[in-house]
PDB file of C-alpha atoms in Angstrom:
ATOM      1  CA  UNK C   1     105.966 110.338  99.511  1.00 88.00           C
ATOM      2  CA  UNK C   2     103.387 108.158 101.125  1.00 92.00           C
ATOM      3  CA  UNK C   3     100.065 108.007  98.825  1.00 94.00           C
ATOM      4  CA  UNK C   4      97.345 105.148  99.926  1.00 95.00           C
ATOM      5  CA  UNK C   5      95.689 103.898  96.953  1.00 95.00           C
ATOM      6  CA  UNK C   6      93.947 101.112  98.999  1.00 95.00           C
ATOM      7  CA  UNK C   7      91.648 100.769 101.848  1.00 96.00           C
ATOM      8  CA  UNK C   8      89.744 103.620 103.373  1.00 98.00           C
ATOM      9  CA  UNK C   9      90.578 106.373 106.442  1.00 98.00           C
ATOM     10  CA  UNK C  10      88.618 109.169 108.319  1.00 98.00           C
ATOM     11  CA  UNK C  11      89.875 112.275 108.032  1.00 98.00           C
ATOM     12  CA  UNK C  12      92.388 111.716 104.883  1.00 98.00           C
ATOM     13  CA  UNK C  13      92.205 112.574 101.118  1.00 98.00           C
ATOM     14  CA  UNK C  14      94.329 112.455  98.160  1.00 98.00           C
ATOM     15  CA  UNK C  15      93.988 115.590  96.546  1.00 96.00           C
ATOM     16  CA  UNK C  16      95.807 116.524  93.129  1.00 92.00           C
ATOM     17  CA  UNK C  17      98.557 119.647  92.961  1.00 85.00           C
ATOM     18  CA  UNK C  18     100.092 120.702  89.317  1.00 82.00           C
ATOM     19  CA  UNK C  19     103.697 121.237  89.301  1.00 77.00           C
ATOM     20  CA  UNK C  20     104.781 123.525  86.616  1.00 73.00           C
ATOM     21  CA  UNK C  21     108.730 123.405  85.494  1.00 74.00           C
ATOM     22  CA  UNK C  22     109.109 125.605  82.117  1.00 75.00           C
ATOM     23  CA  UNK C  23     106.512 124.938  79.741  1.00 77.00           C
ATOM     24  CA  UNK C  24     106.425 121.487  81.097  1.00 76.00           C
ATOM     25  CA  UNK C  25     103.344 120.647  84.219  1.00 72.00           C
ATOM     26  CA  UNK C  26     102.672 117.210  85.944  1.00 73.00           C
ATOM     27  CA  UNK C  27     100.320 116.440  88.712  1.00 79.00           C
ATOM     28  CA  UNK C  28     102.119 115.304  92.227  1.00 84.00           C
ATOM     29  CA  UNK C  29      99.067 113.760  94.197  1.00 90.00           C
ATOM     30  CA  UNK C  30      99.233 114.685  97.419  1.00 94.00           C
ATOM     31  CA  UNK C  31      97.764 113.373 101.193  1.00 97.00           C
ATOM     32  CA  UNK C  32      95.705 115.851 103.064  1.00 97.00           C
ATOM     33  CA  UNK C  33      94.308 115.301 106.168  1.00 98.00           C
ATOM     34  CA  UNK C  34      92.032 116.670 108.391  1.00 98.00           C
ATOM     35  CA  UNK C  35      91.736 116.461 112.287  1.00 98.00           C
ATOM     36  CA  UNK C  36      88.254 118.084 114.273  1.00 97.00           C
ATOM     37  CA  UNK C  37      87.946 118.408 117.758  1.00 96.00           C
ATOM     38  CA  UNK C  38      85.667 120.837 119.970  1.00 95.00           C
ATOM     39  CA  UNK C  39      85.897 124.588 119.331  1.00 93.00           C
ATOM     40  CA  UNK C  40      84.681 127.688 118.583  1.00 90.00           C
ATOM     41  CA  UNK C  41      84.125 127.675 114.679  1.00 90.00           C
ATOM     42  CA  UNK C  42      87.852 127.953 114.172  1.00 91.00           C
ATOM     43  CA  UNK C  43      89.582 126.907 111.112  1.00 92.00           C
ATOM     44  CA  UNK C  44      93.717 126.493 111.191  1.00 95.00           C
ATOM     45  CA  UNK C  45      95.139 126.255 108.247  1.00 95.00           C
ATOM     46  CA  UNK C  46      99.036 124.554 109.255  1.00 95.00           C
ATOM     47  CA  UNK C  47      99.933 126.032 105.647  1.00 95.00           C
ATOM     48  CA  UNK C  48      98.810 129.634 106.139  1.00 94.00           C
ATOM     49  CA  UNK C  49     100.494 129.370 109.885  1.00 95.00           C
ATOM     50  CA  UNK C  50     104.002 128.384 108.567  1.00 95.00           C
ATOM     51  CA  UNK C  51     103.963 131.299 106.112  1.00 95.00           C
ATOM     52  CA  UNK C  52     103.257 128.282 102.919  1.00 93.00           C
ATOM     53  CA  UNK C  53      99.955 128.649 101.882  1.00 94.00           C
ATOM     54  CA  UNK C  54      99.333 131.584  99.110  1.00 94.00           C
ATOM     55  CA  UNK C  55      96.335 134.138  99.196  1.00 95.00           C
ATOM     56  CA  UNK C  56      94.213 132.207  96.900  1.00 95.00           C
ATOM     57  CA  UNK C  57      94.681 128.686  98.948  1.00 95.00           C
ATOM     58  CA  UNK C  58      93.651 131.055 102.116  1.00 95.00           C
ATOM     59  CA  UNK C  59      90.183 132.319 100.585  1.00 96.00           C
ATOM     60  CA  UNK C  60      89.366 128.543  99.920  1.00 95.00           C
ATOM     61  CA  UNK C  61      90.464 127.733 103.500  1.00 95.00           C
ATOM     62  CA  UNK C  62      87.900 130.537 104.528  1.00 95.00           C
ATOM     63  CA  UNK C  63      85.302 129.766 102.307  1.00 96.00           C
ATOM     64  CA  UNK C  64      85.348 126.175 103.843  1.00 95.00           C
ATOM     65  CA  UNK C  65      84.622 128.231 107.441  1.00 94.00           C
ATOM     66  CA  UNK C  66      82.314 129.890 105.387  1.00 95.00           C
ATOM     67  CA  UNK C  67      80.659 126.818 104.457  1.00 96.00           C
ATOM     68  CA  UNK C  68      80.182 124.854 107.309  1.00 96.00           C
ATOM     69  CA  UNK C  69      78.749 127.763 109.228  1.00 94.00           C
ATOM     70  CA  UNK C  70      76.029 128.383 106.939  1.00 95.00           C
ATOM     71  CA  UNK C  71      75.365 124.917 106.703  1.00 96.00           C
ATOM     72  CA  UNK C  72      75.520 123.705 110.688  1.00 95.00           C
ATOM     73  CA  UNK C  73      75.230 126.300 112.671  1.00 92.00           C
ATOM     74  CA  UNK C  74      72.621 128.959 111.319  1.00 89.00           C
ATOM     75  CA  UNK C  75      71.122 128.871 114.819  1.00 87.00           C
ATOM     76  CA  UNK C  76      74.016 128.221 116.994  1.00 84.00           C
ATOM     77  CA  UNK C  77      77.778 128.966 117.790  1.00 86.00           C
ATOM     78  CA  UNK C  78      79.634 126.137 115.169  1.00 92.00           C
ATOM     79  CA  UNK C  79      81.289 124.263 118.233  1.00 93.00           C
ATOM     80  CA  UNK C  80      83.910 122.803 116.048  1.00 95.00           C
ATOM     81  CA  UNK C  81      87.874 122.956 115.904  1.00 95.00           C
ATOM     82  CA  UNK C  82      89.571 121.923 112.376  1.00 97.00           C
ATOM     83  CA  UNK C  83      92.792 121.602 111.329  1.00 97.00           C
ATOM     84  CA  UNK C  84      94.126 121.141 107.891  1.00 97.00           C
ATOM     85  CA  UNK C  85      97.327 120.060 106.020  1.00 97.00           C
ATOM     86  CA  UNK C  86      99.200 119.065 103.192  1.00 95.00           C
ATOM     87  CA  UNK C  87     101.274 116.205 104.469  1.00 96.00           C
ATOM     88  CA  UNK C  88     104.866 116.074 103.268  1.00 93.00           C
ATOM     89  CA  UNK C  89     104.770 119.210 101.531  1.00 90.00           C
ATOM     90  CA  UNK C  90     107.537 121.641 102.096  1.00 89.00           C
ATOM     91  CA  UNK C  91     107.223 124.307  99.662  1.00 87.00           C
ATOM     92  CA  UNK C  92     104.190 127.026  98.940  1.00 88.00           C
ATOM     93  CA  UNK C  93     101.212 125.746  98.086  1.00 89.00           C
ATOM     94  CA  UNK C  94      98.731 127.994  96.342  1.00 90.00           C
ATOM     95  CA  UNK C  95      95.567 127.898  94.513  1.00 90.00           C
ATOM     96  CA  UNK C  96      91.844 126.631  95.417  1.00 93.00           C
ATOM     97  CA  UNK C  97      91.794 123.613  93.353  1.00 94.00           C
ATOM     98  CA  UNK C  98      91.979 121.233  96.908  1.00 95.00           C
ATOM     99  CA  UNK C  99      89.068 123.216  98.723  1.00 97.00           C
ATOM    100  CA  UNK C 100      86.638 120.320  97.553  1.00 98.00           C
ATOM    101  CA  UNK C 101      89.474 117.864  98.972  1.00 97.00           C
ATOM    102  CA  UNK C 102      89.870 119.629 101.859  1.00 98.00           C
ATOM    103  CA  UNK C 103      86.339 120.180 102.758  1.00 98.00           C
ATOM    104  CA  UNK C 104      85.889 116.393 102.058  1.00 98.00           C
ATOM    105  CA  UNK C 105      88.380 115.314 104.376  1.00 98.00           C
ATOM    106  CA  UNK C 106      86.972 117.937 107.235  1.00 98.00           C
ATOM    107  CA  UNK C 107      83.287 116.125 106.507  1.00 98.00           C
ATOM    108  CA  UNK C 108      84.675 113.101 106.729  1.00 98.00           C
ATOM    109  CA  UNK C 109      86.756 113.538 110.052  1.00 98.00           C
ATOM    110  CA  UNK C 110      83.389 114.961 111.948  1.00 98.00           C
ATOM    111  CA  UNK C 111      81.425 111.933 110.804  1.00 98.00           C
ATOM    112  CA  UNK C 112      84.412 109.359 111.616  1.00 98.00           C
ATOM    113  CA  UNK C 113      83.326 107.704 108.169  1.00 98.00           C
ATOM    114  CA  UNK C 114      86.028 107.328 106.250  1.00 98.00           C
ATOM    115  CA  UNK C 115      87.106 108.067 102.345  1.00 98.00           C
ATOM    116  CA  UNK C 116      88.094 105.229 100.088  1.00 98.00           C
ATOM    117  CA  UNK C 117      91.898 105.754  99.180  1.00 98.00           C
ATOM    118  CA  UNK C 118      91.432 104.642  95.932  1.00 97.00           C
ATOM    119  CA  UNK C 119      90.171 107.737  94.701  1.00 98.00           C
ATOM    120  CA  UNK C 120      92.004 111.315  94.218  1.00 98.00           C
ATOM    121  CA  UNK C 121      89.806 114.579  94.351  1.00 98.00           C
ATOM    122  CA  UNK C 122      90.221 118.106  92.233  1.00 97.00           C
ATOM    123  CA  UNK C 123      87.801 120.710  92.585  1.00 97.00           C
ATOM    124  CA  UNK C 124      86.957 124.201  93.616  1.00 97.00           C
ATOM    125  CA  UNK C 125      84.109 124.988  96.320  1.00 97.00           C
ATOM    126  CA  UNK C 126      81.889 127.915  97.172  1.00 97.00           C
ATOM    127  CA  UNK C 127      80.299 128.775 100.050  1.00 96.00           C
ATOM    128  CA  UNK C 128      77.133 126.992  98.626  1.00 96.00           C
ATOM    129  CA  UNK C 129      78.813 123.278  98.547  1.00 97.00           C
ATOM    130  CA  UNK C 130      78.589 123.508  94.391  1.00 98.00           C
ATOM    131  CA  UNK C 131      82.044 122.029  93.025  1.00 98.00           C
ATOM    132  CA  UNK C 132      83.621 124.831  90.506  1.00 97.00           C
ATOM    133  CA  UNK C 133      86.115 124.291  87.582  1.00 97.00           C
ATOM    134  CA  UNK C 134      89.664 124.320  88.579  1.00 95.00           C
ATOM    135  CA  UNK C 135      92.913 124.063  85.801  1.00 92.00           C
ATOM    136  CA  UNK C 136      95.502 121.631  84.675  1.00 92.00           C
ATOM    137  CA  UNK C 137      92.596 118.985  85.000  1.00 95.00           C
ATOM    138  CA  UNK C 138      94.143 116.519  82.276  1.00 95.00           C
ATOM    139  CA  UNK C 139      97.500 116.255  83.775  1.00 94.00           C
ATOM    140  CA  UNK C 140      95.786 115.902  87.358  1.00 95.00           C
ATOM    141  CA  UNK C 141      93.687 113.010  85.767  1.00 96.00           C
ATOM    142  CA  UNK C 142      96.956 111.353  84.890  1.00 96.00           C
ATOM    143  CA  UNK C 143      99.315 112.350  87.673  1.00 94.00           C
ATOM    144  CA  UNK C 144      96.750 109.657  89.577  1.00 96.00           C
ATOM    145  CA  UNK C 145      96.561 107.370  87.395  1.00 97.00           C
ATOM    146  CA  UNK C 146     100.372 106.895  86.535  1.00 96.00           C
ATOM    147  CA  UNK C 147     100.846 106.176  90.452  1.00 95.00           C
ATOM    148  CA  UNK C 148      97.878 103.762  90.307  1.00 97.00           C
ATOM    149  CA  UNK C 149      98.894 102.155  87.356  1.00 97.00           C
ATOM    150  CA  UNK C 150     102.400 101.426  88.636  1.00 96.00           C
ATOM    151  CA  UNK C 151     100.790  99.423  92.310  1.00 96.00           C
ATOM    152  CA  UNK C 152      98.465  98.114  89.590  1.00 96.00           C
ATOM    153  CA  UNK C 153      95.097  98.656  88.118  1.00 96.00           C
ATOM    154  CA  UNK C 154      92.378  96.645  90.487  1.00 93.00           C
ATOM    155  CA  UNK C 155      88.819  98.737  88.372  1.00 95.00           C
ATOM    156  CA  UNK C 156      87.945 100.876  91.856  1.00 96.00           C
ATOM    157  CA  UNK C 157      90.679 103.490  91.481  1.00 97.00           C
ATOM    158  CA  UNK C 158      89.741 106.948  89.827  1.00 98.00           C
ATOM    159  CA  UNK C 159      89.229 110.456  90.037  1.00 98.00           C
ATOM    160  CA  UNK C 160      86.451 112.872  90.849  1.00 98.00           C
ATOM    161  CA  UNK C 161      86.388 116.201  88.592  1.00 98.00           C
ATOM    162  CA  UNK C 162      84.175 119.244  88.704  1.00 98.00           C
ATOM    163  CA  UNK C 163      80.911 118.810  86.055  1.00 98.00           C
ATOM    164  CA  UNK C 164      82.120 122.156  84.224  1.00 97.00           C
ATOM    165  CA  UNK C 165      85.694 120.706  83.775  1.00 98.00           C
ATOM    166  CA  UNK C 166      83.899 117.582  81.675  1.00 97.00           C
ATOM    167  CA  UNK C 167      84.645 119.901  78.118  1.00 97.00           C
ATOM    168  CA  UNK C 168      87.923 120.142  78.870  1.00 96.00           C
ATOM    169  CA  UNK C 169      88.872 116.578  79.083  1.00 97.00           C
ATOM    170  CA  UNK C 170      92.037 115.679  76.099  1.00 97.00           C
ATOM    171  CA  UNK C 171      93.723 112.674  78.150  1.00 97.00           C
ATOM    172  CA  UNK C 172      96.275 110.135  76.816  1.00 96.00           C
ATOM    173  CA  UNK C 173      95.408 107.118  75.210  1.00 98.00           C
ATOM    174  CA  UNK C 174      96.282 104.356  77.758  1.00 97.00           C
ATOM    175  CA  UNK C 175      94.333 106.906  80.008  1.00 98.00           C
ATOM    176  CA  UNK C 176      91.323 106.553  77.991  1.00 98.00           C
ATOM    177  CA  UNK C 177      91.787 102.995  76.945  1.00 98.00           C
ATOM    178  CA  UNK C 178      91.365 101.843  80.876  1.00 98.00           C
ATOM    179  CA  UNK C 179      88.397 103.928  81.349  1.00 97.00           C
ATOM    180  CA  UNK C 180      86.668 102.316  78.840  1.00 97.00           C
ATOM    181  CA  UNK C 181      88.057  98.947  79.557  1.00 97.00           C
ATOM    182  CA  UNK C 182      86.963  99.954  83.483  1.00 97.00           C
ATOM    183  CA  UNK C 183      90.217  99.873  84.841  1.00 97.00           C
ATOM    184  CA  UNK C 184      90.118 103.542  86.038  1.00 98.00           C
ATOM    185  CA  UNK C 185      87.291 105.566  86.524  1.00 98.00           C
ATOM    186  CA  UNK C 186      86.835 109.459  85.996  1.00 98.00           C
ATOM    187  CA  UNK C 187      83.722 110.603  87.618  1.00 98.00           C
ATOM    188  CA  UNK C 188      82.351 114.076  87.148  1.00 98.00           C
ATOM    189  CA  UNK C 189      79.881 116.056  90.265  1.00 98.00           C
ATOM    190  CA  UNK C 190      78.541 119.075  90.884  1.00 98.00           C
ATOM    191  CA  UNK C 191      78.279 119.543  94.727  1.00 98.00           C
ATOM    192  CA  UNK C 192      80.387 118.096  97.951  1.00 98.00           C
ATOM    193  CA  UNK C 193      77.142 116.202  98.423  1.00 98.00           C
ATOM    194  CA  UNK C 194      77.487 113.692  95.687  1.00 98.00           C
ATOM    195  CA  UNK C 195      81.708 114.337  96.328  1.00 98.00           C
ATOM    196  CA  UNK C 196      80.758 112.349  99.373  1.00 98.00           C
ATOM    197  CA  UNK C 197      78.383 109.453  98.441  1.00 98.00           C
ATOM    198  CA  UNK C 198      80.854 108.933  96.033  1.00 97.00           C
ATOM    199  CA  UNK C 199      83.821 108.291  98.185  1.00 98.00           C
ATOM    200  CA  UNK C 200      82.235 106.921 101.182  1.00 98.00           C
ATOM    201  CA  UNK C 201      79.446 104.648  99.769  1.00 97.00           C
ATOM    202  CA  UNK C 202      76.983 106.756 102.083  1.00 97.00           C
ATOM    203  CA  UNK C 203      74.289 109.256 101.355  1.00 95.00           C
ATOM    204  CA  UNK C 204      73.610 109.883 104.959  1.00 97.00           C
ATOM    205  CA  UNK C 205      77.186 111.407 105.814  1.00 98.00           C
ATOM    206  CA  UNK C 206      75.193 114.973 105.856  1.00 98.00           C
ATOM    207  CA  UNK C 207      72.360 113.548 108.308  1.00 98.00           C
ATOM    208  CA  UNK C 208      75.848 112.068 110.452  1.00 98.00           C
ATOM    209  CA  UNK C 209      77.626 115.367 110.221  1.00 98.00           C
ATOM    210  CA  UNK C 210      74.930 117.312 111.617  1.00 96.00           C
ATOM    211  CA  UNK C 211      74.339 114.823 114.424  1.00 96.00           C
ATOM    212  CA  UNK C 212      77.660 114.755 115.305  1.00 96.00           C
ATOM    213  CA  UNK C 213      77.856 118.927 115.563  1.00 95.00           C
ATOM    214  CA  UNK C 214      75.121 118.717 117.453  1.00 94.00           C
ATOM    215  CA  UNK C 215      76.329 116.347 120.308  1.00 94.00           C
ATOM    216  CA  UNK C 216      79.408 118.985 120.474  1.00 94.00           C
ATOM    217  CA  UNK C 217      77.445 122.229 120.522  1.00 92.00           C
ATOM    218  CA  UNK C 218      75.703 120.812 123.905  1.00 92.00           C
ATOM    219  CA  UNK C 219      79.211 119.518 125.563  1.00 92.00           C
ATOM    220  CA  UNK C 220      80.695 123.304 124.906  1.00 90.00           C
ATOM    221  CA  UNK C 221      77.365 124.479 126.590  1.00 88.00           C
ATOM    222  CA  UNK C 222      77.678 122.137 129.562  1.00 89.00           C
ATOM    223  CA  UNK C 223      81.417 122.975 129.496  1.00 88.00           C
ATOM    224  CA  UNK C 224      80.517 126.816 129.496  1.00 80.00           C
ATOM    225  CA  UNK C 225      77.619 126.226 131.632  1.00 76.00           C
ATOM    226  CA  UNK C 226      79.906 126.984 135.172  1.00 76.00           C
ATOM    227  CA  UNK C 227      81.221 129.962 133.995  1.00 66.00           C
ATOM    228  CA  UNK C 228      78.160 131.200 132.559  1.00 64.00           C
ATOM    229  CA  UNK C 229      76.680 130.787 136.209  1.00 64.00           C
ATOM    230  CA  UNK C 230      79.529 132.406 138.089  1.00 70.00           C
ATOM    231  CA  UNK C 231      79.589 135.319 136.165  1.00 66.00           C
ATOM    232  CA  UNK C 232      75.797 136.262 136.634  1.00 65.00           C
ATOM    233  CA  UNK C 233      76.344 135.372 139.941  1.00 66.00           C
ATOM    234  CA  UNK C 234      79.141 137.928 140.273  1.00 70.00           C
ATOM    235  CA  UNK C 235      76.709 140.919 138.034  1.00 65.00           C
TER     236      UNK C 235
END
């Protein structure tokens, strides 16, 4: 599986799935990506369409919908398009533990700024933007970090963790030993605010966002515009 621990791209995450065999689970990072064009406030999710994704991995999708509308477009039709998808994944995929991921990765695609690689994302979201616990958070901690370690520990990779799943931290020693030695980094946040700032080196991807949304909300109006015209014209 391609996983980029390096470098930095718009639109693309590494978020962290759980893979369960007996009594026996290990994280499997995984790519998603994100790709936004002009629309109509829809959301696709390639999972869901290709009968993969399970209920619970739908409401997150939704709630990300959910999100952005009450966020950007209060006002005014959300003139946005997303699409959304676990790259090289060919089984179900269930769960909300990648809506932070995802949404990141949709944020990041409208803006054009892009997401340091070196850094793997876990975390539920509501429609608020406030990061929620998710499970298996120990082995996703290490699942990264075992695929980092192997290309080699540079002090900028790590992994971002909902603030309520802080308590339940019990990782391995080597784990622990290059966190403290800052060879790996486990950062905890509360909101896809500070999810952001934290892997773009920007606090003004919100202000960027909204700019952005903005500049396509008038081309669908100038775009509608015509037909808008020709139908009055017709009444």
């Amino acid at each position: 599986m391609r996983i980029d621990t390096a470098g930095a791209v718009a639109g693309q995450i590494n978020g962290l799935s759980v893979l369960d065999l007996g009594d026996f689970s290990f994280a499997q990072p995984t790519r998603i990506t994100a790709t936004t064009r002009l629309g109509s406030g829809d959301m696709v999710n390639i999972e869901r369409e290709v009968k993969l994704s399970g209920a619970i991995h739908s409401k997150g999708v939704l709630i990300l919908g959910a999100f952005l509308a009450a966020r950007y477009a209060r006002d005014q039709p959300l003139a946005l398009g997303a699409s959304l998808v676990f790259e090289q994944s060919y089984g179900p995929i269930d769960g909300d533990s990648a809506s932070l991921a995802e949404l990141c990765a949709i944020l990041s695609s409208i803006s054009g700024i892009p997401i340091r690689q070196n850094w793997a994302v876990t975390g539920s979201i509501d429609q608020a933007g406030h990061v929620q616990a998710i499970g298996a958070v120990n082995e996703k901690i290490e699942g990264f970090y075992d695929i980092c370690a192997a290309r080699g520990l540079d002090g900028r990779q790590g992994v971002l963790i909902p603030a309520t799943n802080v308590r339940h931290l019990m990782l391995r020693d080597d784990v622990v030993g290059a966190v403290r030695d800052g060879r790996f980094a486990v950062h905890a946040v509360s909101s896809v605010d500070e999810a952001m700032a934290l892997l773009t080196g920007r606090d003004d991807v919100d202000a960027v966002v909204r700019a952005r949304l903005a500049e396509l909300g008038k081309l669908r109006q100038k775009i509608l515009a015509p037909a808008q015209r020709n139908r009055q014209a017709r009444s």
